[in-house]
Each structure stands twice: as C-alpha cells, then as structure tokens.
mmCIF file of N, CA and C in Angstrom:
data_model
loop_
_atom_site.group_PDB
_atom_site.id
_atom_site.type_symbol
_atom_site.label_atom_id
_atom_site.label_comp_id
_atom_site.label_asym_id
_atom_site.label_seq_id
_atom_site.Cartn_x
_atom_site.Cartn_y
_atom_site.Cartn_z
ATOM 1 N N MET A 1 82.093 97.007 105.863
ATOM 2 C CA MET A 1 83.426 97.511 105.600
ATOM 3 C C MET A 1 84.284 97.472 106.864
ATOM 4 N N ILE A 2 83.668 97.771 107.996
ATOM 5 C CA ILE A 2 84.426 97.809 109.248
ATOM 6 C C ILE A 2 84.903 96.410 109.622
ATOM 7 N N ARG A 3 84.054 95.413 109.424
ATOM 8 C CA ARG A 3 84.452 94.037 109.735
ATOM 9 C C ARG A 3 85.634 93.604 108.860
ATOM 10 N N LEU A 4 85.602 93.969 107.596
ATOM 11 C CA LEU A 4 86.707 93.650 106.690
ATOM 12 C C LEU A 4 87.999 94.344 107.132
ATOM 13 N N LEU A 5 87.896 95.590 107.534
ATOM 14 C CA LEU A 5 89.083 96.316 107.980
ATOM 15 C C LEU A 5 89.633 95.754 109.287
ATOM 16 N N PHE A 6 88.748 95.376 110.209
ATOM 17 C CA PHE A 6 89.219 94.742 111.443
ATOM 18 C C PHE A 6 89.940 93.427 111.140
ATOM 19 N N THR A 7 89.410 92.663 110.198
ATOM 20 C CA THR A 7 90.049 91.410 109.805
ATOM 21 C C THR A 7 91.417 91.677 109.188
ATOM 22 N N LEU A 8 91.491 92.683 108.333
ATOM 23 C CA LEU A 8 92.758 93.051 107.697
ATOM 24 C C LEU A 8 93.791 93.485 108.727
ATOM 25 N N VAL A 9 93.401 94.336 109.659
ATOM 26 C CA VAL A 9 94.333 94.808 110.690
ATOM 27 C C VAL A 9 94.780 93.651 111.573
ATOM 28 N N SER A 10 93.855 92.767 111.931
ATOM 29 C CA SER A 10 94.215 91.614 112.758
ATOM 30 C C SER A 10 95.193 90.689 112.036
ATOM 31 N N ALA A 11 94.946 90.455 110.756
ATOM 32 C CA ALA A 11 95.839 89.592 109.981
ATOM 33 C C ALA A 11 97.227 90.232 109.844
ATOM 34 N N GLU A 12 97.284 91.534 109.628
ATOM 35 C CA GLU A 12 98.582 92.197 109.513
ATOM 36 C C GLU A 12 99.320 92.212 110.843
ATOM 37 N N MET A 13 98.591 92.357 111.954
ATOM 38 C CA MET A 13 99.253 92.291 113.263
ATOM 39 C C MET A 13 99.830 90.899 113.498
ATOM 40 N N ALA A 14 99.080 89.871 113.117
ATOM 41 C CA ALA A 14 99.585 88.506 113.250
ATOM 42 C C ALA A 14 100.822 88.304 112.373
ATOM 43 N N LEU A 15 100.805 88.861 111.181
ATOM 44 C CA LEU A 15 101.948 88.758 110.282
ATOM 45 C C LEU A 15 103.183 89.425 110.885
ATOM 46 N N VAL A 16 103.015 90.601 111.458
ATOM 47 C CA VAL A 16 104.136 91.301 112.081
ATOM 48 C C VAL A 16 104.667 90.490 113.268
ATOM 49 N N LEU A 17 103.775 89.930 114.075
ATOM 50 C CA LEU A 17 104.214 89.117 115.213
ATOM 51 C C LEU A 17 104.966 87.872 114.757
ATOM 52 N N VAL A 18 104.505 87.251 113.688
ATOM 53 C CA VAL A 18 105.207 86.072 113.164
ATOM 54 C C VAL A 18 106.594 86.461 112.664
ATOM 55 N N LEU A 19 106.712 87.617 112.030
ATOM 56 C CA LEU A 19 108.007 88.057 111.515
ATOM 57 C C LEU A 19 108.971 88.470 112.628
ATOM 58 N N LEU A 20 108.457 88.858 113.771
ATOM 59 C CA LEU A 20 109.325 89.318 114.854
ATOM 60 C C LEU A 20 110.071 88.186 115.551
ATOM 61 N N PHE A 21 109.470 87.013 115.652
ATOM 62 C CA PHE A 21 110.057 85.915 116.415
ATOM 63 C C PHE A 21 110.457 84.767 115.504
ATOM 64 N N ARG A 22 111.621 84.183 115.792
ATOM 65 C CA ARG A 22 112.101 83.056 114.977
ATOM 66 C C ARG A 22 111.249 81.820 115.222
ATOM 67 N N SER A 23 110.773 81.258 114.141
ATOM 68 C CA SER A 23 109.988 80.027 114.211
ATOM 69 C C SER A 23 109.920 79.429 112.806
ATOM 70 N N PRO A 24 109.489 78.187 112.698
ATOM 71 C CA PRO A 24 109.315 77.613 111.355
ATOM 72 C C PRO A 24 108.251 78.364 110.548
ATOM 73 N N LEU A 25 107.270 78.902 111.251
ATOM 74 C CA LEU A 25 106.229 79.666 110.563
ATOM 75 C C LEU A 25 106.807 80.943 109.952
ATOM 76 N N ARG A 26 107.792 81.531 110.623
ATOM 77 C CA ARG A 26 108.449 82.737 110.101
ATOM 78 C C ARG A 26 109.131 82.431 108.773
ATOM 79 N N ASN A 27 109.812 81.284 108.701
ATOM 80 C CA ASN A 27 110.473 80.912 107.442
ATOM 81 C C ASN A 27 109.458 80.740 106.317
ATOM 82 N N LEU A 28 108.310 80.145 106.634
ATOM 83 C CA LEU A 28 107.264 79.968 105.628
ATOM 84 C C LEU A 28 106.721 81.318 105.163
ATOM 85 N N VAL A 29 106.489 82.223 106.110
ATOM 86 C CA VAL A 29 105.964 83.541 105.764
ATOM 87 C C VAL A 29 106.975 84.312 104.912
ATOM 88 N N ILE A 30 108.252 84.183 105.236
ATOM 89 C CA ILE A 30 109.280 84.870 104.443
ATOM 90 C C ILE A 30 109.295 84.332 103.018
ATOM 91 N N LYS A 31 109.171 83.019 102.865
ATOM 92 C CA LYS A 31 109.139 82.449 101.514
ATOM 93 C C LYS A 31 107.920 82.924 100.736
ATOM 94 N N VAL A 32 106.771 83.012 101.411
ATOM 95 C CA VAL A 32 105.555 83.489 100.742
ATOM 96 C C VAL A 32 105.718 84.955 100.340
ATOM 97 N N MET A 33 106.310 85.759 101.222
ATOM 98 C CA MET A 33 106.521 87.176 100.878
ATOM 99 C C MET A 33 107.531 87.332 99.751
ATOM 100 N N ASP A 34 108.537 86.450 99.700
ATOM 101 C CA ASP A 34 109.472 86.475 98.571
ATOM 102 C C ASP A 34 108.750 86.195 97.260
ATOM 103 N N LYS A 35 107.858 85.219 97.283
ATOM 104 C CA LYS A 35 107.098 84.888 96.070
ATOM 105 C C LYS A 35 106.174 86.035 95.671
ATOM 106 N N MET A 36 105.628 86.743 96.669
ATOM 107 C CA MET A 36 104.740 87.863 96.359
ATOM 108 C C MET A 36 105.492 89.010 95.700
ATOM 109 N N LYS A 37 106.778 89.131 96.000
ATOM 110 C CA LYS A 37 107.566 90.227 95.433
ATOM 111 C C LYS A 37 108.073 89.926 94.033
ATOM 112 N N GLU A 38 107.772 88.759 93.514
ATOM 113 C CA GLU A 38 108.166 88.404 92.152
ATOM 114 C C GLU A 38 107.009 88.668 91.199
ATOM 115 N N GLY A 39 107.315 88.910 89.955
ATOM 116 C CA GLY A 39 106.293 89.056 88.926
ATOM 117 C C GLY A 39 105.438 90.301 89.112
ATOM 118 N N LYS A 40 104.118 90.096 89.110
ATOM 119 C CA LYS A 40 103.185 91.210 89.201
ATOM 120 C C LYS A 40 102.808 91.532 90.646
ATOM 121 N N GLY A 41 103.379 90.859 91.598
ATOM 122 C CA GLY A 41 103.049 91.064 93.005
ATOM 123 C C GLY A 41 103.244 92.486 93.490
ATOM 124 N N PRO A 42 104.407 93.119 93.220
ATOM 125 C CA PRO A 42 104.593 94.494 93.686
ATOM 126 C C PRO A 42 103.604 95.481 93.074
ATOM 127 N N VAL A 43 103.253 95.275 91.811
ATOM 128 C CA VAL A 43 102.304 96.178 91.156
ATOM 129 C C VAL A 43 100.938 96.054 91.808
ATOM 130 N N ILE A 44 100.531 94.828 92.095
ATOM 131 C CA ILE A 44 99.225 94.598 92.713
ATOM 132 C C ILE A 44 99.202 95.190 94.118
ATOM 133 N N SER A 45 100.250 94.951 94.896
ATOM 134 C CA SER A 45 100.258 95.465 96.271
ATOM 135 C C SER A 45 100.293 96.991 96.295
ATOM 136 N N LYS A 46 101.030 97.606 95.379
ATOM 137 C CA LYS A 46 101.050 99.068 95.329
ATOM 138 C C LYS A 46 99.698 99.620 94.890
ATOM 139 N N THR A 47 99.012 98.919 93.989
ATOM 140 C CA THR A 47 97.691 99.342 93.554
ATOM 141 C C THR A 47 96.698 99.275 94.702
ATOM 142 N N VAL A 48 96.737 98.187 95.459
ATOM 143 C CA VAL A 48 95.837 98.032 96.609
ATOM 144 C C VAL A 48 96.139 99.094 97.657
ATOM 145 N N ALA A 49 97.420 99.319 97.935
ATOM 146 C CA ALA A 49 97.788 100.348 98.909
ATOM 147 C C ALA A 49 97.363 101.732 98.438
ATOM 148 N N GLY A 50 97.529 102.018 97.160
ATOM 149 C CA GLY A 50 97.093 103.302 96.616
ATOM 150 C C GLY A 50 95.587 103.480 96.706
ATOM 151 N N THR A 51 94.848 102.415 96.423
ATOM 152 C CA THR A 51 93.388 102.473 96.530
ATOM 153 C C THR A 51 92.968 102.714 97.975
ATOM 154 N N LEU A 52 93.589 101.996 98.914
ATOM 155 C CA LEU A 52 93.280 102.214 100.326
ATOM 156 C C LEU A 52 93.584 103.646 100.740
ATOM 157 N N PHE A 53 94.683 104.194 100.257
ATOM 158 C CA PHE A 53 95.047 105.564 100.596
ATOM 159 C C PHE A 53 94.033 106.552 100.042
ATOM 160 N N VAL A 54 93.580 106.353 98.826
ATOM 161 C CA VAL A 54 92.586 107.254 98.231
ATOM 162 C C VAL A 54 91.274 107.175 99.003
ATOM 163 N N VAL A 55 90.845 105.976 99.375
ATOM 164 C CA VAL A 55 89.624 105.824 100.160
ATOM 165 C C VAL A 55 89.801 106.468 101.536
ATOM 166 N N PHE A 56 90.987 106.325 102.121
ATOM 167 C CA PHE A 56 91.294 106.962 103.407
ATOM 168 C C PHE A 56 91.146 108.481 103.304
ATOM 169 N N ILE A 57 91.679 109.068 102.255
ATOM 170 C CA ILE A 57 91.564 110.515 102.049
ATOM 171 C C ILE A 57 90.109 110.910 101.841
ATOM 172 N N SER A 58 89.356 110.107 101.093
ATOM 173 C CA SER A 58 87.945 110.394 100.846
ATOM 174 C C SER A 58 87.140 110.374 102.145
ATOM 175 N N ILE A 59 87.399 109.393 102.974
ATOM 176 C CA ILE A 59 86.674 109.298 104.248
ATOM 177 C C ILE A 59 87.051 110.472 105.148
ATOM 178 N N SER A 60 88.323 110.835 105.157
ATOM 179 C CA SER A 60 88.755 111.983 105.957
ATOM 180 C C SER A 60 88.068 113.259 105.468
ATOM 181 N N TYR A 61 87.910 113.402 104.171
ATOM 182 C CA TYR A 61 87.211 114.561 103.607
ATOM 183 C C TYR A 61 85.746 114.556 104.042
ATOM 184 N N ASN A 62 85.102 113.379 104.048
ATOM 185 C CA ASN A 62 83.706 113.285 104.484
ATOM 186 C C ASN A 62 83.568 113.704 105.951
ATOM 187 N N VAL A 63 84.515 113.306 106.788
ATOM 188 C CA VAL A 63 84.475 113.696 108.201
ATOM 189 C C VAL A 63 84.596 115.211 108.318
ATOM 190 N N MET A 64 85.474 115.800 107.529
ATOM 191 C CA MET A 64 85.629 117.255 107.576
ATOM 192 C C MET A 64 84.361 117.964 107.107
ATOM 193 N N GLU A 65 83.667 117.407 106.112
ATOM 194 C CA GLU A 65 82.402 117.982 105.646
ATOM 195 C C GLU A 65 81.342 117.920 106.746
ATOM 196 N N ILE A 66 81.279 116.803 107.462
ATOM 197 C CA ILE A 66 80.303 116.679 108.549
ATOM 198 C C ILE A 66 80.618 117.685 109.654
ATOM 199 N N GLN A 67 81.903 117.869 109.962
ATOM 200 C CA GLN A 67 82.283 118.851 110.976
ATOM 201 C C GLN A 67 81.947 120.270 110.520
ATOM 202 N N LYS A 68 82.134 120.539 109.232
ATOM 203 C CA LYS A 68 81.811 121.869 108.712
ATOM 204 C C LYS A 68 80.311 122.140 108.819
ATOM 205 N N ARG A 69 79.490 121.105 108.531
ATOM 206 C CA ARG A 69 78.039 121.258 108.672
ATOM 207 C C ARG A 69 77.657 121.547 110.115
ATOM 208 N N SER A 70 78.357 120.883 111.055
ATOM 209 C CA SER A 70 78.025 121.102 112.462
ATOM 210 C C SER A 70 78.428 122.508 112.898
ATOM 211 N N LEU A 71 79.527 123.035 112.342
ATOM 212 C CA LEU A 71 79.938 124.387 112.693
ATOM 213 C C LEU A 71 78.975 125.431 112.115
ATOM 214 N N GLU A 72 78.455 125.165 110.908
ATOM 215 C CA GLU A 72 77.520 126.098 110.282
ATOM 216 C C GLU A 72 76.176 126.087 110.993
ATOM 217 N N GLY A 73 75.695 124.892 111.348
ATOM 218 C CA GLY A 73 74.386 124.764 111.991
ATOM 219 C C GLY A 73 74.438 125.006 113.484
ATOM 220 N N GLY A 74 75.596 124.886 114.065
ATOM 221 C CA GLY A 74 75.730 125.107 115.495
ATOM 222 C C GLY A 74 75.595 123.843 116.322
ATOM 223 N N VAL A 75 74.737 122.915 115.884
ATOM 224 C CA VAL A 75 74.510 121.685 116.648
ATOM 225 C C VAL A 75 74.670 120.499 115.706
ATOM 226 N N LEU A 76 75.302 119.456 116.206
ATOM 227 C CA LEU A 76 75.486 118.232 115.424
ATOM 228 C C LEU A 76 74.304 117.312 115.706
ATOM 229 N N ASN A 77 73.529 116.973 114.663
ATOM 230 C CA ASN A 77 72.374 116.109 114.902
ATOM 231 C C ASN A 77 72.830 114.654 115.105
ATOM 232 N N PRO A 78 71.988 113.818 115.692
ATOM 233 C CA PRO A 78 72.396 112.445 116.014
ATOM 234 C C PRO A 78 72.812 111.611 114.799
ATOM 235 N N THR A 79 72.185 111.842 113.660
ATOM 236 C CA THR A 79 72.546 111.092 112.459
ATOM 237 C C THR A 79 73.967 111.422 112.028
ATOM 238 N N ASP A 80 74.296 112.704 112.050
ATOM 239 C CA ASP A 80 75.654 113.108 111.686
ATOM 240 C C ASP A 80 76.682 112.590 112.685
ATOM 241 N N GLU A 81 76.304 112.534 113.967
ATOM 242 C CA GLU A 81 77.217 111.993 114.976
ATOM 243 C C GLU A 81 77.553 110.538 114.686
ATOM 244 N N VAL A 82 76.540 109.762 114.340
ATOM 245 C CA VAL A 82 76.758 108.346 114.038
ATOM 246 C C VAL A 82 77.592 108.196 112.768
ATOM 247 N N LEU A 83 77.253 108.982 111.739
ATOM 248 C CA LEU A 83 78.024 108.936 110.493
ATOM 249 C C LEU A 83 79.480 109.313 110.729
ATOM 250 N N MET A 84 79.709 110.362 111.529
ATOM 251 C CA MET A 84 81.075 110.807 111.769
ATOM 252 C C MET A 84 81.861 109.765 112.568
ATOM 253 N N ALA A 85 81.234 109.184 113.570
ATOM 254 C CA ALA A 85 81.924 108.159 114.360
ATOM 255 C C ALA A 85 82.276 106.961 113.484
ATOM 256 N N ASN A 86 81.354 106.576 112.607
ATOM 257 C CA ASN A 86 81.589 105.446 111.698
ATOM 258 C C ASN A 86 82.737 105.758 110.732
ATOM 259 N N ARG A 87 82.735 106.958 110.183
ATOM 260 C CA ARG A 87 83.790 107.354 109.237
ATOM 261 C C ARG A 87 85.150 107.452 109.922
ATOM 262 N N ILE A 88 85.171 107.980 111.137
ATOM 263 C CA ILE A 88 86.442 108.077 111.861
ATOM 264 C C ILE A 88 86.985 106.681 112.157
ATOM 265 N N LEU A 89 86.119 105.753 112.525
ATOM 266 C CA LEU A 89 86.557 104.373 112.763
ATOM 267 C C LEU A 89 87.115 103.752 111.490
ATOM 268 N N GLU A 90 86.429 103.944 110.369
ATOM 269 C CA GLU A 90 86.930 103.406 109.098
ATOM 270 C C GLU A 90 88.274 104.028 108.724
ATOM 271 N N ALA A 91 88.392 105.339 108.885
ATOM 272 C CA ALA A 91 89.638 106.018 108.529
ATOM 273 C C ALA A 91 90.787 105.546 109.410
ATOM 274 N N SER A 92 90.546 105.398 110.706
ATOM 275 C CA SER A 92 91.627 104.949 111.587
ATOM 276 C C SER A 92 92.023 103.509 111.282
ATOM 277 N N LEU A 93 91.063 102.655 110.975
ATOM 278 C CA LEU A 93 91.400 101.271 110.621
ATOM 279 C C LEU A 93 92.185 101.206 109.317
ATOM 280 N N MET A 94 91.837 102.029 108.353
ATOM 281 C CA MET A 94 92.607 102.052 107.107
ATOM 282 C C MET A 94 94.012 102.573 107.339
ATOM 283 N N GLY A 95 94.152 103.590 108.169
ATOM 284 C CA GLY A 95 95.479 104.100 108.498
ATOM 285 C C GLY A 95 96.322 103.047 109.193
ATOM 286 N N PHE A 96 95.719 102.308 110.134
ATOM 287 C CA PHE A 96 96.443 101.234 110.814
ATOM 288 C C PHE A 96 96.848 100.145 109.828
ATOM 289 N N ALA A 97 95.948 99.821 108.907
ATOM 290 C CA ALA A 97 96.249 98.781 107.926
ATOM 291 C C ALA A 97 97.416 99.190 107.036
ATOM 292 N N LEU A 98 97.423 100.430 106.580
ATOM 293 C CA LEU A 98 98.531 100.914 105.741
ATOM 294 C C LEU A 98 99.834 100.933 106.532
ATOM 295 N N PHE A 99 99.777 101.371 107.785
ATOM 296 C CA PHE A 99 100.982 101.408 108.613
ATOM 297 C C PHE A 99 101.518 100.005 108.872
ATOM 298 N N LEU A 100 100.649 99.058 109.196
ATOM 299 C CA LEU A 100 101.096 97.691 109.464
ATOM 300 C C LEU A 100 101.638 97.024 108.202
ATOM 301 N N ALA A 101 101.081 97.362 107.050
ATOM 302 C CA ALA A 101 101.628 96.823 105.801
ATOM 303 C C ALA A 101 103.048 97.345 105.585
ATOM 304 N N LEU A 102 103.271 98.607 105.880
ATOM 305 C CA LEU A 102 104.615 99.178 105.770
ATOM 306 C C LEU A 102 105.573 98.521 106.756
ATOM 307 N N VAL A 103 105.117 98.273 107.987
ATOM 308 C CA VAL A 103 105.961 97.619 108.996
ATOM 309 C C VAL A 103 106.316 96.207 108.552
ATOM 310 N N ALA A 104 105.337 95.459 108.040
ATOM 311 C CA ALA A 104 105.604 94.095 107.587
ATOM 312 C C ALA A 104 106.589 94.095 106.423
ATOM 313 N N TYR A 105 106.452 95.031 105.509
ATOM 314 C CA TYR A 105 107.370 95.136 104.372
ATOM 315 C C TYR A 105 108.796 95.405 104.850
ATOM 316 N N ARG A 106 108.954 96.354 105.778
ATOM 317 C CA ARG A 106 110.291 96.686 106.270
ATOM 318 C C ARG A 106 110.884 95.563 107.112
ATOM 319 N N LEU A 107 110.059 94.861 107.881
ATOM 320 C CA LEU A 107 110.566 93.711 108.638
ATOM 321 C C LEU A 107 111.085 92.634 107.695
ATOM 322 N N HIS A 108 110.357 92.392 106.635
ATOM 323 C CA HIS A 108 110.797 91.397 105.653
ATOM 324 C C HIS A 108 112.127 91.825 105.051
ATOM 325 N N TYR A 109 112.255 93.101 104.729
ATOM 326 C CA TYR A 109 113.514 93.612 104.181
ATOM 327 C C TYR A 109 114.655 93.426 105.178
ATOM 328 N N CYS A 110 114.404 93.761 106.431
ATOM 329 C CA CYS A 110 115.456 93.620 107.463
ATOM 330 C C CYS A 110 115.877 92.171 107.617
ATOM 331 N N ILE A 111 114.917 91.277 107.621
ATOM 332 C CA ILE A 111 115.236 89.862 107.805
ATOM 333 C C ILE A 111 116.003 89.328 106.608
ATOM 334 N N LYS A 112 115.610 89.710 105.408
ATOM 335 C CA LYS A 112 116.235 89.168 104.203
ATOM 336 C C LYS A 112 117.563 89.829 103.864
ATOM 337 N N GLU A 113 117.707 91.127 104.111
ATOM 338 C CA GLU A 113 118.884 91.847 103.641
ATOM 339 C C GLU A 113 119.849 92.247 104.752
ATOM 340 N N LEU A 114 119.339 92.833 105.818
ATOM 341 C CA LEU A 114 120.224 93.423 106.812
ATOM 342 C C LEU A 114 120.821 92.405 107.779
ATOM 343 N N TYR A 115 120.028 91.465 108.275
ATOM 344 C CA TYR A 115 120.543 90.497 109.238
ATOM 345 C C TYR A 115 121.675 89.650 108.664
ATOM 346 N N PRO A 116 121.550 89.107 107.450
ATOM 347 C CA PRO A 116 122.689 88.357 106.908
ATOM 348 C C PRO A 116 123.931 89.225 106.711
ATOM 349 N N THR A 117 123.741 90.479 106.328
ATOM 350 C CA THR A 117 124.883 91.371 106.127
ATOM 351 C C THR A 117 125.594 91.643 107.446
ATOM 352 N N THR A 118 124.845 91.934 108.494
ATOM 353 C CA THR A 118 125.472 92.195 109.788
ATOM 354 C C THR A 118 126.117 90.940 110.343
ATOM 355 N N ARG A 119 125.516 89.796 110.093
ATOM 356 C CA ARG A 119 126.110 88.543 110.543
ATOM 357 C C ARG A 119 127.449 88.311 109.846
ATOM 358 N N ARG A 120 127.503 88.575 108.531
ATOM 359 C CA ARG A 120 128.760 88.405 107.794
ATOM 360 C C ARG A 120 129.832 89.370 108.280
ATOM 361 N N THR A 121 129.448 90.608 108.543
ATOM 362 C CA THR A 121 130.443 91.571 109.010
ATOM 363 C C THR A 121 130.938 91.230 110.406
ATOM 364 N N SER A 122 130.052 90.723 111.264
ATOM 365 C CA SER A 122 130.512 90.343 112.601
ATOM 366 C C SER A 122 131.415 89.114 112.535
ATOM 367 N N GLU A 123 131.109 88.181 111.627
ATOM 368 C CA GLU A 123 131.981 87.018 111.455
ATOM 369 C C GLU A 123 133.347 87.451 110.924
ATOM 370 N N THR A 124 133.377 88.392 110.018
ATOM 371 C CA THR A 124 134.636 88.894 109.484
ATOM 372 C C THR A 124 135.437 89.601 110.577
ATOM 373 N N ALA A 125 134.752 90.367 111.417
ATOM 374 C CA ALA A 125 135.442 91.050 112.510
ATOM 375 C C ALA A 125 136.030 90.038 113.493
ATOM 376 N N GLU A 126 135.292 88.968 113.778
ATOM 377 C CA GLU A 126 135.813 87.929 114.670
ATOM 378 C C GLU A 126 137.018 87.228 114.059
ATOM 379 N N GLU A 127 136.984 86.978 112.747
ATOM 380 C CA GLU A 127 138.127 86.355 112.082
ATOM 381 C C GLU A 127 139.351 87.262 112.152
ATOM 382 N N MET A 128 139.140 88.560 112.015
ATOM 383 C CA MET A 128 140.252 89.494 112.088
ATOM 384 C C MET A 128 140.867 89.513 113.489
ATOM 385 N N LYS A 129 140.036 89.346 114.512
ATOM 386 C CA LYS A 129 140.547 89.317 115.881
ATOM 387 C C LYS A 129 141.329 88.039 116.150
ATOM 388 N N LEU A 130 140.893 86.942 115.534
ATOM 389 C CA LEU A 130 141.544 85.666 115.779
ATOM 390 C C LEU A 130 142.882 85.542 115.073
ATOM 391 N N LYS A 131 143.058 86.213 113.944
ATOM 392 C CA LYS A 131 144.326 86.140 113.218
ATOM 393 C C LYS A 131 145.379 86.942 113.972
ATOM 394 N N PRO A 132 146.585 86.388 114.121
ATOM 395 C CA PRO A 132 147.625 87.157 114.833
ATOM 396 C C PRO A 132 148.082 88.325 113.969
ATOM 397 N N ASP A 133 148.331 89.426 114.619
ATOM 398 C CA ASP A 133 148.800 90.614 113.937
ATOM 399 C C ASP A 133 150.309 90.475 113.744
ATOM 400 N N LEU A 134 150.761 90.402 112.503
ATOM 401 C CA LEU A 134 152.171 90.138 112.226
ATOM 402 C C LEU A 134 153.067 91.297 112.671
ATOM 403 N N LYS A 135 152.633 92.527 112.500
ATOM 404 C CA LYS A 135 153.452 93.655 112.908
ATOM 405 C C LYS A 135 153.626 93.671 114.418
ATOM 406 N N HIS A 136 152.578 93.431 115.128
ATOM 407 C CA HIS A 136 152.640 93.404 116.587
ATOM 408 C C HIS A 136 153.542 92.261 117.042
ATOM 409 N N HIS A 137 153.443 91.138 116.376
ATOM 410 C CA HIS A 137 154.257 89.962 116.710
ATOM 411 C C HIS A 137 155.736 90.267 116.477
ATOM 412 N N ASP A 138 156.086 90.964 115.380
ATOM 413 C CA ASP A 138 157.480 91.336 115.083
ATOM 414 C C ASP A 138 158.044 92.256 116.159
ATOM 415 N N LEU A 139 157.257 93.188 116.634
ATOM 416 C CA LEU A 139 157.737 94.149 117.630
ATOM 417 C C LEU A 139 158.038 93.470 118.967
ATOM 418 N N LYS A 140 157.270 92.443 119.290
ATOM 419 C CA LYS A 140 157.512 91.746 120.551
ATOM 420 C C LYS A 140 158.827 90.964 120.503
ATOM 421 N N GLU A 141 159.133 90.391 119.351
ATOM 422 C CA GLU A 141 160.347 89.573 119.242
ATOM 423 C C GLU A 141 161.601 90.441 119.165
ATOM 424 N N HIS A 142 161.518 91.574 118.525
ATOM 425 C CA HIS A 142 162.692 92.435 118.326
ATOM 426 C C HIS A 142 162.432 93.825 118.903
ATOM 427 N N PRO A 143 162.674 94.011 120.202
ATOM 428 C CA PRO A 143 162.401 95.324 120.804
ATOM 429 C C PRO A 143 163.333 96.408 120.278
ATOM 430 N N LYS A 144 164.540 96.053 119.843
ATOM 431 C CA LYS A 144 165.473 97.058 119.317
ATOM 432 C C LYS A 144 164.925 97.674 118.027
ATOM 433 N N ARG A 145 164.305 96.809 117.202
ATOM 434 C CA ARG A 145 163.753 97.296 115.948
ATOM 435 C C ARG A 145 162.578 98.241 116.223
ATOM 436 N N ALA A 146 161.838 97.958 117.279
ATOM 437 C CA ALA A 146 160.676 98.803 117.628
ATOM 438 C C ALA A 146 161.122 100.180 118.077
ATOM 439 N N THR A 147 162.174 100.250 118.851
ATOM 440 C CA THR A 147 162.651 101.557 119.303
ATOM 441 C C THR A 147 163.340 102.306 118.172
ATOM 442 N N ALA A 148 163.999 101.609 117.261
ATOM 443 C CA ALA A 148 164.704 102.246 116.158
ATOM 444 C C ALA A 148 163.725 102.885 115.179
ATOM 445 N N SER A 149 162.535 102.298 115.023
ATOM 446 C CA SER A 149 161.593 102.820 114.046
ATOM 447 C C SER A 149 160.875 104.045 114.562
ATOM 448 N N ARG A 150 160.927 104.305 115.845
ATOM 449 C CA ARG A 150 160.232 105.470 116.414
ATOM 450 C C ARG A 150 161.013 106.660 116.135
#
C-alpha cells in the first residue's frame, strides 16, 4: 500500500509541476483533464477521493487506538511501534495525495477560467487607455467652455 501511495503522490507532484510551467506537455495535460471532467469522470474522481478520505479516517482511528493502548499499558511494545509508524506513514501519504489532487484541480481551473478572463480584462483596459478621451480633448480645445462649466 505504501508503494502505491508513494507512486500516487509522485505522479500528482509531477502533474502539479507540469501545470505550473508553460510547455507543450501542459497543453496536453489540460486537454486530458478537460476530457476527464466530461461524462462520468467527476463522479469517479469524487468516489475515489471519498474512498481515500474514508480510509484516511480509518487509519487515523487505528493510530489513536494504538496510542490509547500504550497509555493504558504504560509502555508501547515494539510491534505496536512498528504498526503505528506504518499507519502514520500511510495516513500522511493519503493526506498528501488528497491535497495534491485538490491543488491540481484548482490549477486546472485557474488555467482554464481565470487566466483568459484576466487577459481579456487587461486587453480591454489597454484599449480604453489607447482611445482618446473625447471630453478631455474638448476641454483642451475650448478653455472658455471648461471654465464656464465649473
């Protein structure tokens, strides 16, 4: 299980790194993520995330049970120490995997939705700066009219 979780965390870290920097691979990953969000993709991903979360809670509960046994007995035996260390490693890897999945999802959203919107608004702002202001232009040509309107 630990090897699978390490592989999952490594793959998600690579995915986040690919999404952070512009490259042809980023465009491919964005297209694949777009396809995953169509059809039954969101249901499957939410089911997998929910299952991981439930297993994460279960492992955390097992760690708490081992700690409770050590408090009752006074001393933690070597078997329980190994079990607890193993469970804590699994729980932390699952938490990292869930967090990185959330980061990858939000990065995809930012790239697809927010960046084009901000680019359009900045282009519109630049166009507004480039267009001459007619009221300002009128005031420069006719200073008498400017003082009369005050």
